[in-house]
Short mmCIF file of N, CA and C in Angstrom, two decimals:
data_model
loop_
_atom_site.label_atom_id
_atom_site.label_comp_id
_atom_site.label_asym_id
_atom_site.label_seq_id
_atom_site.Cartn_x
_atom_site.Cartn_y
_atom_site.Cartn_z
N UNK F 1 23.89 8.52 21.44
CA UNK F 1 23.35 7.28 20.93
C UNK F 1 22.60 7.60 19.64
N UNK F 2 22.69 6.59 18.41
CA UNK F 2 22.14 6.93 17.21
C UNK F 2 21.39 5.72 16.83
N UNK F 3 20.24 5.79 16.23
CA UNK F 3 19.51 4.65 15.28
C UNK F 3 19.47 4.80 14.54
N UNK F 4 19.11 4.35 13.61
CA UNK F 4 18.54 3.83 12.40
C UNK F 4 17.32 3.06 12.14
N UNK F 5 16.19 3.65 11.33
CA UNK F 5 15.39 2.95 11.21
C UNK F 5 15.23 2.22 9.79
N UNK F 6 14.62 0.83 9.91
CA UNK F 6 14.65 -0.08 9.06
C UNK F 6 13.20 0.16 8.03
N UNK F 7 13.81 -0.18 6.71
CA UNK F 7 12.91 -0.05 6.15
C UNK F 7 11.48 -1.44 6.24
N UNK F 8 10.13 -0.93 6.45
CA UNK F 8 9.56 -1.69 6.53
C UNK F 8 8.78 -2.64 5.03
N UNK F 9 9.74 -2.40 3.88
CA UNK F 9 9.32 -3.43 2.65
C UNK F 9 10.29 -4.21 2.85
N UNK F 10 9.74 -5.54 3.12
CA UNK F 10 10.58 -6.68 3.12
C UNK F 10 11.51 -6.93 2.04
N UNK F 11 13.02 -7.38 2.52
CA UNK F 11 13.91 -7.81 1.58
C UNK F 11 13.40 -8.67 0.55
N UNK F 12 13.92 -8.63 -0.07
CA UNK F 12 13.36 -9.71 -2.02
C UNK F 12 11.93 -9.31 -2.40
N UNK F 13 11.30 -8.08 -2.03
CA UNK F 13 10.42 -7.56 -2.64
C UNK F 13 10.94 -7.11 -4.22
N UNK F 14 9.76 -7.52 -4.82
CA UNK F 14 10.15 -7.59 -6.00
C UNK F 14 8.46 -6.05 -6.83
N UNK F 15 7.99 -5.90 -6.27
CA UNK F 15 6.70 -4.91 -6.33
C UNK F 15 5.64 -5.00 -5.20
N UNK F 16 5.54 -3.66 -5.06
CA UNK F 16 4.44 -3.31 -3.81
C UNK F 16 3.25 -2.12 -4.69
N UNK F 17 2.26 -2.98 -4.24
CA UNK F 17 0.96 -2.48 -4.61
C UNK F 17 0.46 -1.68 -3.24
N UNK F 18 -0.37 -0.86 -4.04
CA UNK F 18 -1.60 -0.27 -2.59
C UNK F 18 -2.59 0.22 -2.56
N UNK F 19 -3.22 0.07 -1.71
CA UNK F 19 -4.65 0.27 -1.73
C UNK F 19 -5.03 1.21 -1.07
N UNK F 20 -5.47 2.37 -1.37
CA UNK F 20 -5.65 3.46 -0.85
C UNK F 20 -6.48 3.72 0.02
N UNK F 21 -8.02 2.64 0.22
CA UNK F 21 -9.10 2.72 0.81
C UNK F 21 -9.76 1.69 1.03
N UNK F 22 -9.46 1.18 2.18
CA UNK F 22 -9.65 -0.43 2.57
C UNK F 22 -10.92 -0.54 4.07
N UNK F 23 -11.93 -0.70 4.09
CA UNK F 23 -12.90 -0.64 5.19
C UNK F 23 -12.20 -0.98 6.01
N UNK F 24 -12.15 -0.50 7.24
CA UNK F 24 -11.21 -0.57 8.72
C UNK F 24 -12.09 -1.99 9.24
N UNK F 25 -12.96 -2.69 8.81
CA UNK F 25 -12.97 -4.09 9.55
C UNK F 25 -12.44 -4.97 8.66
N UNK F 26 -11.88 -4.98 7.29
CA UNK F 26 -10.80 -5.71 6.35
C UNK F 26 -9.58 -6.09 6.76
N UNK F 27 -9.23 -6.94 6.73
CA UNK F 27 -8.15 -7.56 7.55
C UNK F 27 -6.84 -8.17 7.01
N UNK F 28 -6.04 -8.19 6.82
CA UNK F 28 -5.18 -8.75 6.30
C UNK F 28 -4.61 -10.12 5.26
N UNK F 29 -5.65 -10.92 6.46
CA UNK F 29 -6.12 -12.53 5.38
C UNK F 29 -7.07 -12.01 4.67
N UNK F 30 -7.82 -11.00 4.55
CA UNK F 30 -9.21 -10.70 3.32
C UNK F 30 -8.14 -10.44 2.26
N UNK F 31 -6.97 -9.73 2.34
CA UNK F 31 -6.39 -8.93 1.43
C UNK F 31 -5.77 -10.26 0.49
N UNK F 32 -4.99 -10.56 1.85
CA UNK F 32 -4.04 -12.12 1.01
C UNK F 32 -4.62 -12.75 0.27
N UNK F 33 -6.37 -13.42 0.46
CA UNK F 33 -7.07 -13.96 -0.01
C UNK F 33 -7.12 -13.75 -1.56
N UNK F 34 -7.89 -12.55 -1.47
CA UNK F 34 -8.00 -12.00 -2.48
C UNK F 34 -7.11 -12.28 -4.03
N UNK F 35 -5.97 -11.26 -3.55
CA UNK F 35 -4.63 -11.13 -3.77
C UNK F 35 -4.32 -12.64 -4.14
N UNK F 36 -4.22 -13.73 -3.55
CA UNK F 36 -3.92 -14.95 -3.93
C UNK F 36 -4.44 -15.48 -4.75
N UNK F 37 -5.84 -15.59 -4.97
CA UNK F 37 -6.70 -15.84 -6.05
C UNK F 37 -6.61 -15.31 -7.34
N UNK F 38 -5.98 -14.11 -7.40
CA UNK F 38 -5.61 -13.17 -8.49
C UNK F 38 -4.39 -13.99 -9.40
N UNK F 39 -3.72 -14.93 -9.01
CA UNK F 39 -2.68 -15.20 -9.07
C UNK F 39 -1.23 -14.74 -9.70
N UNK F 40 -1.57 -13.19 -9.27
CA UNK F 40 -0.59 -12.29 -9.92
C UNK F 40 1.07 -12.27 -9.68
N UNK F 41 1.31 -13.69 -8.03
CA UNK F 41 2.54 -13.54 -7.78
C UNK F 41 2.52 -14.47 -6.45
N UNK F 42 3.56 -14.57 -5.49
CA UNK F 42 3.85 -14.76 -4.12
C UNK F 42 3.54 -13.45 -3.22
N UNK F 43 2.47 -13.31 -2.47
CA UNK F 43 2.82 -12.33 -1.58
C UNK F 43 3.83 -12.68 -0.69
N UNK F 44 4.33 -11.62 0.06
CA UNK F 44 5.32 -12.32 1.15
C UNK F 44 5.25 -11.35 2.58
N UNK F 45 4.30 -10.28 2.28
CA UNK F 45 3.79 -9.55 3.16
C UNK F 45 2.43 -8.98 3.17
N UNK F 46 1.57 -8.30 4.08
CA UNK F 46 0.67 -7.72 3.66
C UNK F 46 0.56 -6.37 5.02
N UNK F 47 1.04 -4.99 4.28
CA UNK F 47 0.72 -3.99 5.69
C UNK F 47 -0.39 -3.07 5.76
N UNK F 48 -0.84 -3.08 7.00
CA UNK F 48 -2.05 -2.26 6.86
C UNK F 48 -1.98 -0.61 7.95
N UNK F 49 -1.70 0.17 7.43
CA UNK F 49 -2.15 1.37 8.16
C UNK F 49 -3.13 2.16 8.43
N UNK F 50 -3.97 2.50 9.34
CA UNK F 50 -5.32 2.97 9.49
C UNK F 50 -4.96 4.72 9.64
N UNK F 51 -5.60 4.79 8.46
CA UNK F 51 -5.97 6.57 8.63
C UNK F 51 -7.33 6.68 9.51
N UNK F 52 -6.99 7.58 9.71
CA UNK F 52 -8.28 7.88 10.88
C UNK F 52 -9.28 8.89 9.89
N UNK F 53 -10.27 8.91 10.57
CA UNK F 53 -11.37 9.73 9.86
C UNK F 53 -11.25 11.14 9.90
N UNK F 54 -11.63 12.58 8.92
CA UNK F 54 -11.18 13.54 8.52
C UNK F 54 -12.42 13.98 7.30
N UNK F 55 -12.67 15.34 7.77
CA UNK F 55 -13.57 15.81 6.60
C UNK F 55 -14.86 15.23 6.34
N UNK F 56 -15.37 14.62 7.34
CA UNK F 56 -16.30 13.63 7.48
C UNK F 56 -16.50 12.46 6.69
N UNK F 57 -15.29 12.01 6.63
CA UNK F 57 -15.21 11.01 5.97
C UNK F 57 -14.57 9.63 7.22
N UNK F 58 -14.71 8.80 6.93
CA UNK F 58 -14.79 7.68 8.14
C UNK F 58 -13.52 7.15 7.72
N UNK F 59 -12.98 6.77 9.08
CA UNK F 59 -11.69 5.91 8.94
C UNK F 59 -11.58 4.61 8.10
N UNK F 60 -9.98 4.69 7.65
CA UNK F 60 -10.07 3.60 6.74
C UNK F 60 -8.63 2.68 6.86
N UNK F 61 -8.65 2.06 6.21
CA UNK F 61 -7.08 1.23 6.24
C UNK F 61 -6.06 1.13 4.78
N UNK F 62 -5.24 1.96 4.57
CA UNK F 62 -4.28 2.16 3.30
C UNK F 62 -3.48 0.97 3.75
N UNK F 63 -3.32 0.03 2.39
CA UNK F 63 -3.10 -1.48 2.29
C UNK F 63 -1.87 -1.46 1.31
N UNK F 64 -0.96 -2.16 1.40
CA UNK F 64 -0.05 -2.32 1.23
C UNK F 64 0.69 -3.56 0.94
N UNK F 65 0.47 -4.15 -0.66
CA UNK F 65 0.94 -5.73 -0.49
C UNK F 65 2.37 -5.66 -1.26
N UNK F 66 3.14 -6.32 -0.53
CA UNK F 66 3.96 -6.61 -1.37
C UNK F 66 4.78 -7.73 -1.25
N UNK F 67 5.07 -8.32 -3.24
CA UNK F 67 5.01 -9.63 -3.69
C UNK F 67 7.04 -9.80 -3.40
N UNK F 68 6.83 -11.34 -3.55
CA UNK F 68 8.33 -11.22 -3.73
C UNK F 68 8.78 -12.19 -4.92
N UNK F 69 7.53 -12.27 -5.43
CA UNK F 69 7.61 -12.81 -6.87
C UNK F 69 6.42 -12.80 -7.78
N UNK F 70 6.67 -12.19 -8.81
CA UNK F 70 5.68 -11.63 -9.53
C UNK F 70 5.90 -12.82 -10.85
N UNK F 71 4.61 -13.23 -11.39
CA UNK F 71 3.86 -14.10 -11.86
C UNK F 71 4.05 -13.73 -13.67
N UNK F 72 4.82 -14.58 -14.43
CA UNK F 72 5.33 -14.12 -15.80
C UNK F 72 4.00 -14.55 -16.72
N UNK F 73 2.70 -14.68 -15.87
CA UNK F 73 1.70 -15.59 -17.00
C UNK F 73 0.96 -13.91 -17.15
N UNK F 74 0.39 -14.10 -18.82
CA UNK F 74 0.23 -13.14 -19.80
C UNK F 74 -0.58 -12.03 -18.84
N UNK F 75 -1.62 -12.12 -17.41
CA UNK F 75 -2.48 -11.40 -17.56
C UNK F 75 -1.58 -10.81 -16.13
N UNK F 76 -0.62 -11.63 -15.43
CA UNK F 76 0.20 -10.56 -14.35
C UNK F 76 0.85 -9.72 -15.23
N UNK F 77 1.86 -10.36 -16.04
CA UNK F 77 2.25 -9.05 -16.84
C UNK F 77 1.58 -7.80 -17.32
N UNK F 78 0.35 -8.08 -17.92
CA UNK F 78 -0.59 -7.08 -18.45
C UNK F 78 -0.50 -6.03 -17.32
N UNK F 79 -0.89 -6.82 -15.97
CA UNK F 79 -1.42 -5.89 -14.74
C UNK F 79 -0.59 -4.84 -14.50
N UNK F 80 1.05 -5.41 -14.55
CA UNK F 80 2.09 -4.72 -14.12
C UNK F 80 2.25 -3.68 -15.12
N UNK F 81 2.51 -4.22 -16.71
CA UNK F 81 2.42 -3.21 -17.40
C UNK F 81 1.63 -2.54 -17.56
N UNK F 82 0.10 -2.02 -17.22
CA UNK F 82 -0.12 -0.68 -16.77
C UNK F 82 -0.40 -0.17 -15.41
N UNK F 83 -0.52 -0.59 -14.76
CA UNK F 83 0.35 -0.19 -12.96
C UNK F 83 1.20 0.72 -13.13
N UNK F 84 2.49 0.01 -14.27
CA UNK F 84 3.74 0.53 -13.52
C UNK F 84 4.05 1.46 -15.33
N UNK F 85 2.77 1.58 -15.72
CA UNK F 85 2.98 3.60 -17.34
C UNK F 85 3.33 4.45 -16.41
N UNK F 86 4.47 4.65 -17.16
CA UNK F 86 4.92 6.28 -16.81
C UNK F 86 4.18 7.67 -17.16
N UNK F 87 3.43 8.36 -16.25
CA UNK F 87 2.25 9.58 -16.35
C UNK F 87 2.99 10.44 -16.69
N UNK F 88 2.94 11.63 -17.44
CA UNK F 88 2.95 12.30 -17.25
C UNK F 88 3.22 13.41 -15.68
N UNK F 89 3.48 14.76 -16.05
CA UNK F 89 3.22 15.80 -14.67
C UNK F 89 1.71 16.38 -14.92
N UNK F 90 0.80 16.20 -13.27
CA UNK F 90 -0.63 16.35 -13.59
C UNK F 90 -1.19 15.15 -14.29
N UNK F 91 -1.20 14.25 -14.63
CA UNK F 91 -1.68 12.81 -14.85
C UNK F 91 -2.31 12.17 -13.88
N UNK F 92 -3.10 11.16 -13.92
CA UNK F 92 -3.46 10.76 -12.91
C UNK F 92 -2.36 9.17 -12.81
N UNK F 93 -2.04 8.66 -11.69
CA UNK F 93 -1.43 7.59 -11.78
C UNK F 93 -2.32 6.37 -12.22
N UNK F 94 -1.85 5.36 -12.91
CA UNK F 94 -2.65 4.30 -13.22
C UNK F 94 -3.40 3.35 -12.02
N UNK F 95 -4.41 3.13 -12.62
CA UNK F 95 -5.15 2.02 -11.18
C UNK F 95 -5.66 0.88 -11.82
N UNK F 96 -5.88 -0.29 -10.77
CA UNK F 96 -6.89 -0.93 -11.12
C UNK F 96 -8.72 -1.10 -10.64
N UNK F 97 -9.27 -1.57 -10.66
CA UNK F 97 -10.08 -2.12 -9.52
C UNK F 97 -10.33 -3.57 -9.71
N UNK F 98 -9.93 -3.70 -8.07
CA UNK F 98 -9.88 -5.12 -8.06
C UNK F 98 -11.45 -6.14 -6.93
N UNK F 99 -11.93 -6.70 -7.53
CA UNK F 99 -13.56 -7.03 -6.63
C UNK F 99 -13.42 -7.99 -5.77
N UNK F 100 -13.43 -7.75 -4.61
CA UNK F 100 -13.49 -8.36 -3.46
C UNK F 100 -14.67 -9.42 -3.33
N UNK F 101 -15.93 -8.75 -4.18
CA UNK F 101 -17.82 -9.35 -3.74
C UNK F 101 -18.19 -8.65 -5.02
N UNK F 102 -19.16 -9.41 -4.77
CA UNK F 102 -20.11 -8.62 -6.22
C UNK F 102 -20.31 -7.17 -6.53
N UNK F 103 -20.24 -6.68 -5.35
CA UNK F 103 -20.65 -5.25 -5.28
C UNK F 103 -20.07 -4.40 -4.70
N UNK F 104 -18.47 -4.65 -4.75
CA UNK F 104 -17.48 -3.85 -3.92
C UNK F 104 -16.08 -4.16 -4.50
N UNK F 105 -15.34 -3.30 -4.09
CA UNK F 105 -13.97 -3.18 -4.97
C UNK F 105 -12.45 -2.58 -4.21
N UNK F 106 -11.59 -2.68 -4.57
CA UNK F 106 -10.44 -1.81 -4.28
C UNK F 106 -10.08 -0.88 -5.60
N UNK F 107 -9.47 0.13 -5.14
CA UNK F 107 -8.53 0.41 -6.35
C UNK F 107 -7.25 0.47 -6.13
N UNK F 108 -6.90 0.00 -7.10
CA UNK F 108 -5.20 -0.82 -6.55
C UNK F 108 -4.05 0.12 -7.37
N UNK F 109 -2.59 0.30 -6.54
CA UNK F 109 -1.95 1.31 -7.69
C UNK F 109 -0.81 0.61 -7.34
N UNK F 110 0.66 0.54 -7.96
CA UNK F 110 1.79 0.74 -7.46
C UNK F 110 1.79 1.43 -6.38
N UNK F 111 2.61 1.23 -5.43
CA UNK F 111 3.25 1.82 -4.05
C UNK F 111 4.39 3.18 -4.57
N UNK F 112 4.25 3.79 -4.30
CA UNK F 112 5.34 4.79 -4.99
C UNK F 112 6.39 4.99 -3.97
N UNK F 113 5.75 5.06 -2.74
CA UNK F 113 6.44 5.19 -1.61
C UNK F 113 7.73 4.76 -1.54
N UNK F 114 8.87 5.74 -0.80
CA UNK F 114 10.14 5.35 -1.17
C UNK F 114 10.77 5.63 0.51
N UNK F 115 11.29 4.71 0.72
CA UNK F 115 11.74 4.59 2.56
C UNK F 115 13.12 5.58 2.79
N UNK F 116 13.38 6.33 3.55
CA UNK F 116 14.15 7.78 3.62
C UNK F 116 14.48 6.98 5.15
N UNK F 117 15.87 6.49 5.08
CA UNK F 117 16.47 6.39 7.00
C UNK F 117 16.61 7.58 7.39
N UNK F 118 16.33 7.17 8.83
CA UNK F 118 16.26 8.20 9.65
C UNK F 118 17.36 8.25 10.59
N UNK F 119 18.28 8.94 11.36
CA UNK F 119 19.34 8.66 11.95
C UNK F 119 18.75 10.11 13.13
N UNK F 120 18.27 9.34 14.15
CA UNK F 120 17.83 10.26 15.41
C UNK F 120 19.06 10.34 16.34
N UNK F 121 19.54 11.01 17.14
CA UNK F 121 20.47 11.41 17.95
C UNK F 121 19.76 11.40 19.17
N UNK F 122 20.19 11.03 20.19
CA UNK F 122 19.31 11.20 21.64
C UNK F 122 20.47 11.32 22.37
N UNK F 123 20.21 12.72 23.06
CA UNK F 123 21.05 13.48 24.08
C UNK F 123 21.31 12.86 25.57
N UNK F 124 21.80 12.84 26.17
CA UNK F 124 21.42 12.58 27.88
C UNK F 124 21.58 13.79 28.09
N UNK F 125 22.10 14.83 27.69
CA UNK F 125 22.60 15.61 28.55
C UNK F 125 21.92 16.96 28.95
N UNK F 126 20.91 17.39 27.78
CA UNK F 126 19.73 18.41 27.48
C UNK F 126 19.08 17.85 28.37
N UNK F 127 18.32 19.00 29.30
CA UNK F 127 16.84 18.70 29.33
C UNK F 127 15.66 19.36 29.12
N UNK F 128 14.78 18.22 28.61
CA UNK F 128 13.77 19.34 28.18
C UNK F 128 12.99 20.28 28.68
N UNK F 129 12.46 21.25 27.07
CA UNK F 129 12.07 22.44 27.53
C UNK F 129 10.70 22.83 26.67
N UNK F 130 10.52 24.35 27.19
CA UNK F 130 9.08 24.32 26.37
C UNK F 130 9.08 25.89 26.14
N UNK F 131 8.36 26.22 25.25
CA UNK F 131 8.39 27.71 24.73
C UNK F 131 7.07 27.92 24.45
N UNK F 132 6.57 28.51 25.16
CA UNK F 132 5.24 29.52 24.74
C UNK F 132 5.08 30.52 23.65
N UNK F 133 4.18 30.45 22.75
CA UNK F 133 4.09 31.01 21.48
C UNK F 133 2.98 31.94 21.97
#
């Protein structure tokens, strides 16, 4: 038996942004909100994955919007065109920051992330085993 797994950027995505460091009680409608007010486009999704905490640093939520129509008025364009400058090797990638409250922010980048299928095989006929190192 074989699968395939589906990529999780929705069809007619047209650009995916992300947010690298999102407070783990931020929620999805905070993001849309936001994001909507910006009026940089249509979202048509919004994903959130929680990294867990590491290095003593506290868990967080890497955010993930993506539009399925991006907004031709002068200041979405601007956004996109530097989002999406080509760096250099050793460059830092372009960001924004985008303000949620008076006194707090995201920093927002292109999604670079690129979806790789997976095609798993599952045996009946093996069974499993274990090896001591």
């Amino acid at each position: 038996m074989s699968s395939t797994t589906q990529s999780p950027v929705p069809s007619g995505t047209v650009l995916s942004l992300m947010i690298p460091w999102a407070q783990s009680w931020q929620n999805e409608d905070d993001v849309k909100a936001t994001f909507g007010r910006l009026g940089w486009g249509t979202i048509s999704q919004v994903d959130m994955k929680e990294v867990g905490g590491r290095d003593g640093k506290p868990a967080h939520n890497k955010v993930f919007i993506h539009f399925n129509v991006w907004s031709a008025s002068e200041t979405a364009e601007k956004v996109r065109g530097h989002l999406e400058k080509v760096v250099g090797e050793g460059e830092k990638q372009p960001e924004l920051k985008v303000w949620y409250s008076e006194r707090n922010f995201w920093k927002v980048r292109v999604s670079k992330w690129v979806f790789k299928a997976r095609s798993e095989k599952v045996s009946g006929g093996a069974a499993p085993a274990v090896e001591f190192c």
